[in-house]
Short mmCIF file of C-alpha atoms in Angstrom, two decimals:
data_model
loop_
_atom_site.label_atom_id
_atom_site.label_comp_id
_atom_site.label_asym_id
_atom_site.label_seq_id
_atom_site.Cartn_x
_atom_site.Cartn_y
_atom_site.Cartn_z
CA MET A 26 121.04 110.69 66.46
CA PRO A 27 119.97 107.17 65.40
CA GLU A 28 117.60 105.30 67.67
CA ASN A 29 118.89 102.41 69.73
CA PRO A 30 116.64 99.48 68.73
CA TYR A 31 117.14 97.91 72.16
CA ASP A 32 116.33 101.00 74.20
CA PRO A 33 113.38 99.79 76.32
CA TYR A 34 112.26 103.31 77.21
CA GLY A 35 111.74 105.20 74.03
CA PRO A 36 110.95 106.94 72.00
CA TYR A 37 107.29 107.52 72.88
CA ARG A 38 105.19 109.15 70.22
CA ALA A 39 102.16 110.98 71.50
CA ALA A 40 98.72 109.93 70.38
CA GLY A 41 97.43 111.66 67.29
CA PRO A 42 96.82 111.17 63.60
CA GLY A 43 98.96 108.17 62.77
CA PRO A 44 99.21 105.54 60.11
CA TRP A 45 95.53 104.71 60.52
CA GLY A 46 94.20 108.20 59.92
CA VAL A 47 92.03 110.37 62.12
CA PRO A 48 91.70 109.16 65.72
CA GLY A 49 88.31 108.77 67.28
CA PRO A 50 85.15 106.83 66.58
CA ASN A 51 84.43 108.61 63.26
CA ARG A 52 87.16 107.88 60.69
CA ALA A 53 87.54 109.63 57.39
CA PRO A 54 86.12 107.78 54.41
CA GLY A 55 88.54 105.25 52.98
CA VAL A 56 90.72 105.09 56.12
CA PRO A 57 91.19 101.41 57.08
CA VAL A 58 90.17 100.29 60.53
CA PRO A 59 93.15 98.82 62.42
CA SER A 60 93.05 95.11 63.03
CA ALA A 61 92.81 93.62 66.50
CA GLY A 62 96.54 92.83 66.56
CA THR A 63 97.72 96.28 65.46
CA TRP A 64 98.19 97.51 69.02
CA LEU A 65 100.42 94.52 69.73
CA ARG A 66 102.52 94.94 66.60
CA ARG A 67 103.34 98.50 67.60
CA SER A 68 105.32 97.13 70.56
CA ASP A 69 107.37 94.66 68.51
CA PRO A 70 111.15 95.15 68.78
CA GLU A 71 112.89 96.37 65.62
CA ARG A 72 115.15 93.34 65.77
CA ARG A 73 116.23 90.75 68.29
CA ALA A 74 119.71 89.36 68.86
CA ALA A 75 120.11 85.68 68.03
CA ALA A 76 120.47 83.09 70.77
CA THR A 77 124.00 81.87 71.45
CA PRO A 78 125.19 78.46 72.67
CA ARG A 79 125.95 80.05 76.06
CA VAL A 80 122.32 81.12 76.42
CA LEU A 81 121.21 77.57 75.63
CA LEU A 82 123.67 76.09 78.12
CA ALA A 83 122.48 78.50 80.83
CA ALA A 84 118.87 77.46 80.15
CA LEU A 85 119.73 73.76 80.31
CA LEU A 86 121.60 74.32 83.57
CA ALA A 87 118.57 76.17 84.96
CA GLY A 88 116.37 73.24 83.96
CA LEU A 89 118.67 70.72 85.65
CA LEU A 90 118.83 72.81 88.82
CA ALA A 91 115.04 73.18 88.86
CA ALA A 92 114.57 69.41 88.49
CA TRP A 93 117.08 68.72 91.25
CA LEU A 94 116.37 71.53 93.72
CA LEU A 95 112.72 72.56 93.41
CA TYR A 96 111.14 69.13 93.87
CA ASP A 97 111.47 69.28 97.66
CA GLY A 98 110.13 72.81 98.11
CA LEU A 99 111.19 76.46 98.12
CA GLY A 100 114.19 77.87 99.93
CA PRO A 101 117.69 79.04 99.00
CA ASN A 102 117.25 77.07 95.77
CA LEU A 103 115.33 80.02 94.31
CA LEU A 104 118.39 82.23 94.75
CA LEU A 105 120.54 79.69 92.87
CA LEU A 106 118.02 79.41 90.06
CA GLY A 107 117.65 83.16 89.91
CA ALA A 108 121.41 83.58 89.57
CA VAL A 109 121.65 81.11 86.68
CA THR A 110 118.65 82.68 84.93
CA ALA A 111 120.16 86.14 85.37
CA VAL A 112 123.41 84.94 83.79
CA GLY A 113 121.55 83.66 80.72
CA ALA A 114 119.58 86.91 80.39
CA GLY A 115 122.78 88.92 80.82
CA ILE A 116 124.49 86.99 78.02
CA ALA A 117 121.53 87.67 75.71
CA ALA A 118 121.39 91.35 76.69
CA ARG A 119 125.12 91.76 76.06
CA ALA A 120 124.78 90.18 72.63
CA ALA A 121 122.00 92.70 71.91
CA GLY A 122 124.14 95.65 72.99
CA ARG A 123 121.89 96.63 75.88
CA ARG A 124 123.14 98.30 79.04
CA ILE A 125 121.93 98.47 82.63
CA ARG A 126 119.82 101.51 83.47
CA PRO A 127 118.98 102.88 86.95
CA TRP A 128 115.41 101.57 86.94
CA THR A 129 116.64 98.18 85.71
CA ALA A 130 118.81 98.02 88.84
CA VAL A 131 115.89 99.09 91.06
CA TRP A 132 113.54 96.38 89.78
CA SER A 133 116.32 93.77 89.92
CA LEU A 134 117.14 94.59 93.55
CA CYS A 135 113.47 94.32 94.51
CA ALA A 136 113.29 90.92 92.78
CA LEU A 137 116.42 89.78 94.62
CA ALA A 138 114.95 90.88 97.95
CA LEU A 139 111.81 88.82 97.25
CA LEU A 140 113.92 85.74 96.47
CA VAL A 141 115.44 86.02 99.95
CA VAL A 142 112.03 85.49 101.59
CA PRO A 143 111.78 81.68 101.05
CA ALA A 144 115.36 81.27 102.26
CA TRP A 145 114.60 83.18 105.46
CA TRP A 146 111.02 82.27 106.39
CA ASP A 147 109.11 78.99 106.31
CA ALA A 148 105.51 80.07 105.65
CA GLY A 149 104.24 78.91 102.26
CA TRP A 150 101.96 81.82 101.30
CA PRO A 151 104.60 84.59 101.61
CA ALA A 152 107.15 82.38 99.82
CA SER A 153 104.78 81.79 96.89
CA LEU A 154 103.90 85.49 96.72
CA ALA A 155 107.60 86.36 96.76
CA ALA A 156 108.38 83.92 93.94
CA VAL A 157 105.60 85.29 91.71
CA GLY A 158 106.57 88.86 92.54
CA ALA A 159 110.23 88.20 91.73
CA LEU A 160 109.28 86.80 88.31
CA ALA A 161 107.11 89.84 87.58
CA LEU A 162 109.76 92.37 88.65
CA ALA A 163 112.51 90.56 86.75
CA SER A 164 110.35 90.75 83.63
CA LEU A 165 109.79 94.46 84.23
CA ALA A 166 113.54 95.00 84.70
CA LEU A 167 114.23 93.49 81.28
CA HIS A 168 111.39 95.31 79.51
CA GLY A 169 111.64 98.73 81.09
CA GLY A 170 109.00 101.38 80.60
CA ARG A 171 107.74 104.74 81.82
CA ARG A 172 104.06 104.90 80.95
CA TRP A 173 101.25 102.77 82.35
CA PRO A 174 101.43 100.19 79.52
CA GLY A 175 105.21 100.10 79.91
CA VAL A 176 105.09 99.16 83.59
CA LEU A 177 101.92 97.03 83.75
CA PHE A 178 102.09 94.83 80.63
CA PRO A 179 105.65 93.61 81.34
CA LEU A 180 104.73 92.27 84.79
CA PRO A 181 103.14 89.07 83.39
CA GLY A 182 105.34 89.35 80.28
CA ILE A 183 107.29 86.16 80.96
CA LEU A 184 104.11 84.12 80.38
CA TRP A 185 103.84 84.99 76.70
CA GLN A 186 107.59 84.62 76.15
CA LEU A 187 107.76 80.90 76.94
CA VAL A 188 106.74 79.44 73.58
CA PRO A 189 108.39 82.14 71.38
CA SER A 190 111.64 81.68 73.30
CA ALA A 191 111.84 77.99 72.34
CA VAL A 192 111.24 78.88 68.68
CA TRP A 193 113.87 81.64 68.95
CA VAL A 194 116.53 79.24 70.23
CA TRP A 195 115.69 76.59 67.63
CA GLU A 196 115.91 79.02 64.73
CA SER A 197 119.09 80.62 66.08
CA MET A 198 120.85 77.28 66.53
CA ASP A 199 119.66 76.05 63.14
CA ARG A 200 121.20 79.06 61.38
CA ARG A 201 124.40 78.96 63.39
CA PRO A 202 127.29 76.92 61.92
CA LEU A 203 128.55 74.34 64.42
CA PRO A 204 132.29 73.67 64.20
CA GLY A 205 133.05 69.98 64.05
CA ARG A 206 129.43 69.04 63.39
CA GLY A 207 130.59 66.02 61.36
CA ARG A 208 132.54 64.64 64.33
CA ILE A 209 130.25 65.61 67.23
CA VAL A 210 126.92 64.38 65.86
CA PRO A 211 128.08 60.76 65.26
CA VAL A 212 129.50 60.61 68.80
CA LEU A 213 126.21 61.83 70.27
CA LYS A 214 124.28 59.26 68.26
CA ALA A 215 126.61 56.48 69.41
CA LEU A 216 126.21 57.51 73.05
CA ALA A 217 122.41 57.51 72.72
CA VAL A 218 122.39 54.03 71.15
CA ALA A 219 124.76 52.73 73.84
CA ALA A 220 122.51 54.13 76.59
CA VAL A 221 119.45 52.41 75.11
CA LEU A 222 121.24 49.06 74.73
CA LEU A 223 122.69 49.13 78.25
CA THR A 224 119.30 49.98 79.72
CA VAL A 225 117.41 47.19 77.91
CA PHE A 226 119.97 44.43 78.46
CA GLY A 227 120.75 45.61 81.97
CA LEU A 228 117.13 45.22 83.01
CA LEU A 229 117.01 41.73 81.48
CA PHE A 230 120.25 40.61 83.18
CA ALA A 231 119.05 42.04 86.50
CA GLY A 232 115.84 40.03 86.23
CA ALA A 233 117.74 36.86 85.37
CA ASP A 234 120.39 36.89 88.11
CA ALA A 235 120.28 38.28 91.67
CA ALA A 236 124.03 38.90 91.86
CA MET A 237 123.94 40.82 88.59
CA ALA A 238 120.98 42.82 89.87
CA ASP A 239 122.93 43.72 93.02
CA LEU A 240 125.97 44.78 90.96
CA LEU A 241 123.92 46.92 88.60
CA GLY A 242 122.02 48.41 91.52
CA ASN A 243 125.27 49.54 93.14
CA LEU A 244 126.55 51.02 89.87
CA SER A 245 123.37 52.89 88.90
CA PRO A 246 122.22 56.02 90.76
CA ASP A 247 119.46 55.76 93.34
CA LEU A 248 116.48 57.16 91.46
CA ASP A 249 112.84 57.06 92.47
CA LEU A 250 110.90 56.42 89.27
CA ASP A 251 107.77 57.96 90.82
CA GLN A 252 109.59 61.31 90.88
CA LEU A 253 110.51 61.29 87.20
CA PRO A 254 107.32 62.97 85.88
CA GLY A 255 107.49 65.75 88.47
CA ARG A 256 111.19 66.36 88.01
CA GLY A 257 110.79 66.25 84.23
CA ALA A 258 108.11 68.93 84.43
CA LEU A 259 110.36 71.05 86.65
CA PHE A 260 113.21 70.66 84.16
CA VAL A 261 111.03 71.91 81.31
CA LEU A 262 109.65 74.75 83.45
CA GLY A 263 113.10 75.88 84.58
CA ALA A 264 114.66 75.70 81.12
CA VAL A 265 111.77 77.43 79.35
CA THR A 266 111.59 80.16 82.00
CA ALA A 267 115.30 80.87 81.64
CA LEU A 268 114.89 80.97 77.86
CA GLY A 269 111.93 83.33 78.25
CA PHE A 270 113.99 85.83 80.21
CA ALA A 271 116.87 85.53 77.73
CA HIS A 272 114.43 86.04 74.85
CA THR A 273 113.16 89.20 76.53
CA ALA A 274 116.67 90.48 77.18
CA ALA A 275 117.64 89.94 73.53
CA GLY A 276 114.89 92.24 72.31
CA PRO A 277 112.05 93.30 74.64
CA ARG A 278 108.68 94.50 73.54
CA ARG A 279 108.47 98.27 73.79
CA TRP A 280 105.15 98.57 75.57
CA ASP A 281 105.55 102.33 75.91
CA ARG A 282 104.63 102.54 72.25
CA THR A 283 101.18 101.15 73.00
CA GLU A 284 98.65 103.84 72.24
CA ILE A 285 95.97 104.34 74.87
CA ARG A 286 93.73 107.07 73.61
CA PRO A 287 91.96 109.29 76.14
CA GLY A 288 88.28 108.68 76.69
CA ARG A 289 85.64 110.86 75.15
CA GLU A 290 85.63 114.18 76.94
CA ARG A 291 82.45 114.88 78.92
CA ARG A 292 80.81 118.21 79.51
CA ARG A 293 81.76 119.87 82.75
CA LEU A 294 78.36 119.57 84.44
CA GLU A 295 77.82 116.00 83.27
CA TRP A 296 81.22 115.00 84.64
CA ALA A 297 81.37 117.11 87.81
CA LEU A 298 77.92 116.51 89.28
CA PRO A 299 78.46 112.84 90.25
CA LEU A 300 81.87 113.66 91.74
CA VAL A 301 80.48 116.56 93.77
CA ALA A 302 77.79 114.28 95.19
CA LEU A 303 80.39 111.59 95.99
CA ASN A 304 82.67 114.13 97.66
CA LEU A 305 79.77 115.32 99.82
CA MET A 306 79.08 111.76 100.95
CA PHE A 307 82.75 111.19 101.74
CA GLY A 308 82.81 114.48 103.62
CA ALA A 309 79.80 113.49 105.71
CA PHE A 310 81.50 110.23 106.61
CA ALA A 311 84.66 112.11 107.60
CA VAL A 312 82.66 114.42 109.87
CA ILE A 313 80.95 111.46 111.55
CA GLN A 314 84.29 109.77 112.12
CA ALA A 315 85.67 112.96 113.66
CA VAL A 316 82.70 113.05 116.05
CA VAL A 317 83.36 109.42 116.94
CA VAL A 318 87.00 110.13 117.71
CA LEU A 319 86.21 113.22 119.78
CA GLY A 320 83.32 111.54 121.58
CA GLY A 321 85.31 108.42 122.35
CA ALA A 322 84.88 104.88 121.18
CA ASP A 323 83.16 103.84 124.42
CA ALA A 324 80.32 106.29 123.77
CA VAL A 325 79.83 104.94 120.28
CA LEU A 326 79.80 101.38 121.51
CA SER A 327 77.26 102.17 124.20
CA ASN A 328 74.99 103.90 121.69
CA THR A 329 75.18 101.09 119.13
CA GLY A 330 75.10 98.24 121.62
CA MET A 331 77.96 96.51 119.82
CA SER A 332 81.13 94.99 121.19
CA ARG A 333 84.51 96.32 120.05
CA SER A 334 85.10 93.40 117.67
CA GLU A 335 81.54 93.60 116.27
CA TYR A 336 81.88 97.32 115.58
CA ALA A 337 85.23 96.80 113.83
CA ARG A 338 84.13 93.75 111.88
CA GLN A 339 80.95 95.46 110.68
CA GLY A 340 82.78 98.32 109.01
CA PHE A 341 86.26 97.23 108.01
CA TRP A 342 85.45 95.15 104.95
CA GLN A 343 82.99 97.72 103.62
CA LEU A 344 85.55 100.50 104.05
CA SER A 345 88.20 98.40 102.29
CA ALA A 346 85.80 97.90 99.38
CA ILE A 347 85.15 101.65 99.31
CA THR A 348 88.89 102.30 99.10
CA VAL A 349 89.31 100.02 96.08
CA LEU A 350 86.20 101.36 94.35
CA THR A 351 87.42 104.92 94.87
CA LEU A 352 90.60 104.09 92.95
CA VAL A 353 88.44 102.73 90.13
CA VAL A 354 86.31 105.87 90.13
CA VAL A 355 89.37 108.13 90.04
CA THR A 356 90.82 106.14 87.13
CA PHE A 357 87.73 106.37 84.93
CA ALA A 358 86.89 109.93 85.98
CA LYS A 359 90.38 111.03 84.95
CA ARG A 360 89.90 109.33 81.57
CA TRP A 361 86.62 111.14 80.85
CA ALA A 362 87.47 114.44 82.54
CA PRO A 363 86.81 117.73 80.68
CA ARG A 364 90.11 119.18 79.46
CA THR A 365 89.32 121.71 76.73
CA THR A 366 89.93 124.88 78.77
CA PRO A 367 92.17 125.69 81.74
CA ALA A 368 89.03 126.02 83.86
CA ASP A 369 87.99 122.48 82.92
CA ARG A 370 91.36 121.10 83.92
CA ARG A 371 91.31 123.09 87.17
CA VAL A 372 87.89 121.71 88.14
CA ALA A 373 89.04 118.17 87.38
CA ARG A 374 92.13 118.54 89.55
CA ILE A 375 90.18 120.01 92.46
CA LEU A 376 87.39 117.42 92.50
CA LEU A 377 89.68 114.41 91.99
CA GLY A 378 92.21 115.75 94.50
CA LEU A 379 89.49 116.31 97.10
CA LEU A 380 88.18 112.78 96.54
CA CYS A 381 91.68 111.35 97.07
CA VAL A 382 92.13 113.36 100.27
CA LEU A 383 88.77 112.18 101.62
CA ALA A 384 89.68 108.62 100.62
CA LEU A 385 92.67 108.87 102.95
CA GLY A 386 90.16 109.42 105.74
CA VAL A 387 88.40 106.20 104.72
CA VAL A 388 91.74 104.38 104.81
CA ALA A 389 92.48 105.77 108.28
CA SER A 390 89.04 104.73 109.51
CA ALA A 391 89.46 101.21 108.10
CA LEU A 392 92.85 100.84 109.79
CA GLY A 393 91.41 102.11 113.06
CA ARG A 394 88.56 99.62 112.96
CA MET A 395 90.94 96.77 112.24
CA TRP A 396 92.98 97.88 115.24
CA PHE A 397 89.82 97.48 117.35
CA TYR A 398 89.26 94.05 115.80
CA VAL A 399 92.82 92.84 116.41
CA ASP A 400 92.84 94.18 119.96
CA ALA A 401 89.61 92.30 120.71
CA SER A 402 90.20 89.04 118.82
CA GLY A 403 93.91 88.82 117.99
CA LEU A 404 95.84 89.00 114.74
CA THR A 405 95.49 86.40 111.98
CA ARG A 406 97.19 85.90 108.63
CA LEU A 407 94.22 87.31 106.73
CA ARG A 408 93.88 90.35 108.97
CA LEU A 409 97.58 91.14 108.64
CA TRP A 410 97.46 90.76 104.86
CA VAL A 411 94.44 93.06 104.53
CA LEU A 412 96.09 95.61 106.80
CA VAL A 413 99.19 95.65 104.61
CA VAL A 414 97.10 96.04 101.44
CA GLU A 415 95.10 98.87 103.03
CA VAL A 416 98.30 100.71 103.95
CA TRP A 417 99.54 100.31 100.36
CA LEU A 418 96.26 101.71 99.01
CA GLY A 419 96.76 104.72 101.26
CA ALA A 420 100.23 105.18 99.80
CA VAL A 421 98.76 105.06 96.28
CA PHE A 422 96.31 107.85 97.17
CA LEU A 423 99.21 109.93 98.50
CA LEU A 424 101.03 109.45 95.20
CA LEU A 425 97.92 110.52 93.29
CA ILE A 426 97.63 113.65 95.42
CA ALA A 427 101.31 114.45 94.85
CA ALA A 428 100.87 114.02 91.09
CA GLY A 429 97.91 116.40 91.14
CA LEU A 430 99.82 119.02 93.13
CA THR A 431 102.90 118.89 90.93
CA ARG A 432 100.82 118.64 87.70
CA ARG A 433 103.34 116.12 86.45
CA THR A 434 102.36 112.50 86.07
CA GLY A 435 105.26 111.03 84.12
CA TRP A 436 106.78 109.62 87.30
CA LEU A 437 103.50 108.20 88.65
CA PRO A 438 103.32 104.76 86.92
CA ARG A 439 106.74 103.62 88.07
CA ALA A 440 106.18 105.10 91.54
CA VAL A 441 102.93 103.15 92.00
CA VAL A 442 104.51 99.88 90.88
CA LEU A 443 107.56 100.53 93.06
CA SER A 444 105.31 101.15 96.08
CA GLY A 445 103.63 97.79 95.45
CA ALA A 446 106.99 96.06 95.06
CA LEU A 447 108.32 97.55 98.29
CA THR A 448 105.12 96.56 100.08
CA ALA A 449 105.56 92.95 98.93
CA VAL A 450 109.22 93.01 100.01
CA VAL A 451 108.42 94.38 103.47
CA TYR A 452 105.51 91.96 103.92
CA GLY A 453 107.67 88.99 102.99
CA LEU A 454 110.81 89.91 104.92
CA MET A 455 108.99 90.80 108.15
CA GLY A 456 107.76 87.20 108.48
CA PRO A 457 103.93 87.37 108.62
CA ASP A 458 103.55 84.23 110.76
CA ALA A 459 106.18 85.52 113.20
CA VAL A 460 104.33 88.84 113.46
CA VAL A 461 100.97 87.09 114.00
CA ALA A 462 102.41 84.84 116.70
CA GLY A 463 104.20 87.73 118.40
CA GLN A 464 101.04 89.83 118.60
CA ASN A 465 98.97 86.95 119.97
CA VAL A 466 101.57 86.08 122.59
CA ALA A 467 101.84 89.73 123.64
CA ARG A 468 98.05 89.85 123.92
CA PHE A 469 98.12 86.70 126.09
CA GLU A 470 100.76 88.21 128.37
CA ARG A 471 98.58 91.30 128.73
CA SER A 472 95.10 89.78 129.04
CA HIS A 473 95.66 85.99 129.40
CA GLN A 474 93.58 85.45 126.24
CA ILE A 475 94.80 83.69 123.10
CA ASP A 476 93.14 82.03 120.14
CA LEU A 477 94.95 78.68 120.09
CA ARG A 478 92.99 77.51 117.06
CA ASN A 479 94.59 80.36 115.14
CA VAL A 480 98.20 80.06 116.30
CA ARG A 481 98.27 76.23 116.03
CA THR A 482 98.00 76.50 112.24
CA LEU A 483 100.99 78.82 111.82
CA SER A 484 104.31 77.73 110.33
CA ALA A 485 107.69 77.23 111.95
CA ASP A 486 108.18 81.00 111.79
CA ALA A 487 105.94 81.29 114.85
CA VAL A 488 108.00 78.98 117.11
CA PRO A 489 110.25 81.65 118.74
CA ALA A 490 107.19 83.66 119.85
CA LEU A 491 105.00 80.70 120.83
CA ASP A 492 107.89 79.23 122.81
CA ARG A 493 107.33 82.02 125.36
CA LEU A 494 103.89 80.69 126.32
CA PRO A 495 103.49 78.83 129.61
CA GLU A 496 102.42 75.20 129.75
CA PRO A 497 100.06 73.71 128.71
CA GLN A 498 99.33 76.52 126.20
CA ARG A 499 102.84 76.18 124.76
CA THR A 500 102.49 72.49 123.97
CA CYS A 501 99.00 72.96 122.53
CA ALA A 502 100.23 75.75 120.26
CA LEU A 503 103.39 73.97 119.08
CA GLU A 504 102.46 70.31 118.70
CA LEU A 505 101.26 70.59 115.10
CA ILE A 506 104.33 72.57 114.08
CA ARG A 507 106.58 69.97 115.76
CA THR A 508 104.80 67.18 113.87
CA ASP A 509 105.24 68.98 110.55
CA LEU A 510 108.95 69.53 111.16
CA ALA A 511 109.50 65.91 112.20
CA ASP A 512 107.42 64.27 109.45
CA ASP A 513 108.66 66.41 106.58
CA PRO A 514 112.47 66.58 106.63
CA VAL A 515 113.83 68.45 103.61
CA PRO A 516 117.37 69.13 102.38
CA TRP A 517 119.06 72.43 103.16
CA TYR A 518 118.34 73.95 99.76
CA ALA A 519 114.56 73.51 100.21
CA SER A 520 114.41 74.60 103.84
CA SER A 521 114.67 77.98 105.56
CA ARG A 522 116.61 79.59 108.34
CA SER A 523 113.38 79.87 110.32
CA ALA A 524 112.71 76.10 110.15
CA ALA A 525 116.26 75.34 111.34
CA ARG A 526 115.83 77.76 114.25
CA ALA A 527 112.48 76.15 115.17
CA ARG A 528 114.05 72.68 115.27
CA GLU A 529 116.78 73.98 117.56
CA LEU A 530 114.26 75.53 119.99
CA LEU A 531 112.06 72.43 120.11
CA ALA A 532 115.08 70.18 120.64
CA ALA A 533 116.42 72.37 123.45
CA ARG A 534 113.04 72.53 125.20
CA PRO A 535 110.82 69.54 124.34
CA LEU A 536 107.06 69.80 124.66
CA SER A 537 105.41 68.56 127.80
CA ASP A 538 103.58 65.70 126.05
CA GLY A 539 106.88 63.93 125.41
CA GLY A 540 106.40 63.94 121.64
CA ARG A 541 103.19 61.91 121.64
CA GLY A 542 100.96 64.64 120.19
CA SER A 543 97.90 63.26 122.01
CA GLY A 544 96.12 66.61 122.33
CA LYS A 545 95.96 66.40 126.13
CA ALA A 546 97.58 69.83 126.46
CA CYS A 547 94.80 71.40 124.39
CA ALA A 548 92.18 69.56 126.42
CA GLN A 549 93.70 70.98 129.60
CA VAL A 550 93.07 74.51 128.39
CA GLY A 551 89.54 73.66 127.23
CA LEU A 552 90.25 73.42 123.52
CA ARG A 553 88.47 70.50 121.87
CA PHE A 554 88.33 69.78 118.17
CA ASP A 555 85.77 66.99 117.63
CA GLY A 556 87.84 65.80 114.67
CA LEU A 557 88.24 69.28 113.16
CA LEU A 558 90.50 72.23 113.91
#
């Protein structure tokens, strides 16, 4: 059966003696050493479909929408831009004879879910993360891939498609015969000359006569010249991004062909001894944590002389670093693991599996300490973000354990990336600022303690929760958010549902300072700033 040149998933040819000769550091005499760009050329598509006028029109429309809609901020405008960009990519993919595969649909749905975040919530950090994540997942959907290179390299793939996509369109249009070229080109030239003449003489007439200036002002669109550079940059960015996705859809790089040769195999003792020592240290930590849990946190705190927040703060960041470093160790240990005999492979699975299991204990301990920290000091944006990342790292360790038990790893790369995508989707759609505000308000209702310096800096997403506070805490917490909403009105396409809801709540129940924002409410609760928050 002939190969489909646009199949993003295959075929994968296992590493071995290839066109460059014997693999490994010692090559046979006379065998040429591959150049630095050889690994990249292996992923080149066999051919790429030419750009069509419809693809170019879709890209120009995306550029116009970006210049018009993105200047005021992020919101539902990202969904509109995403739809236009998807149409252009779909046209290019159809011209290339490609078809939608199950994993293409999965990545596309995750990207769509991320684009909903700016339309639903107002906070800037989750919206920016969602936009970047949607671009990465859309690129992965168009590339496809099963192996680690096939799922990791496409994520930033749109970045190195921007310039080639412009060249692709230019060459495709230059080779394509344009019906009626002899009639259309003179008309376009005449329109351009007319526009230049009207602009020059119009400015002169407007400077010479006030009535003429008023007439021309009414006829011309209201355009702020200060916005032209920014909107022009957005036009270029939107058009080139749409072209980049279309260029990918017309013939993606097949990153699964990238050859990643296994590391040099180590002897069993040389490889196993460091891992045995590390497992013993992890095991000792697990035993100590079990004693802490059985003995009770109060006993530990009395023995150490620390407060709950000090005990949590002392250990959480170190345990988070240990979690990340453990993933690095597992990655490199797997690369250099002994694999000559079944016994070698069995030892590698046992030691790496045990390390992953013990790492789950580190993750649980880190989450427990952060729970102490949050209970003592309240939730913040950073603490919530680190908690979410720590939970995702725990999920990655579970996937690694499952791969070791099943002895099949072909599904692992896509599963790890999918877990990260779902984590980003859940983090964005849950509304981080709303969650932070809700936890702090619940803590205030339980203990009458709240960090107003923290909640005052949240976005409009926090208004429904902070609106439950009594006065004067409510006014102190909401006055900055009210000022931001009043001073920065934006059109519907650059706003969010959360911001509209916040305006409704603040209009229905005005703050006690009468809109003056004098800071008296904060002074009443003992919060002073001395010029700084």
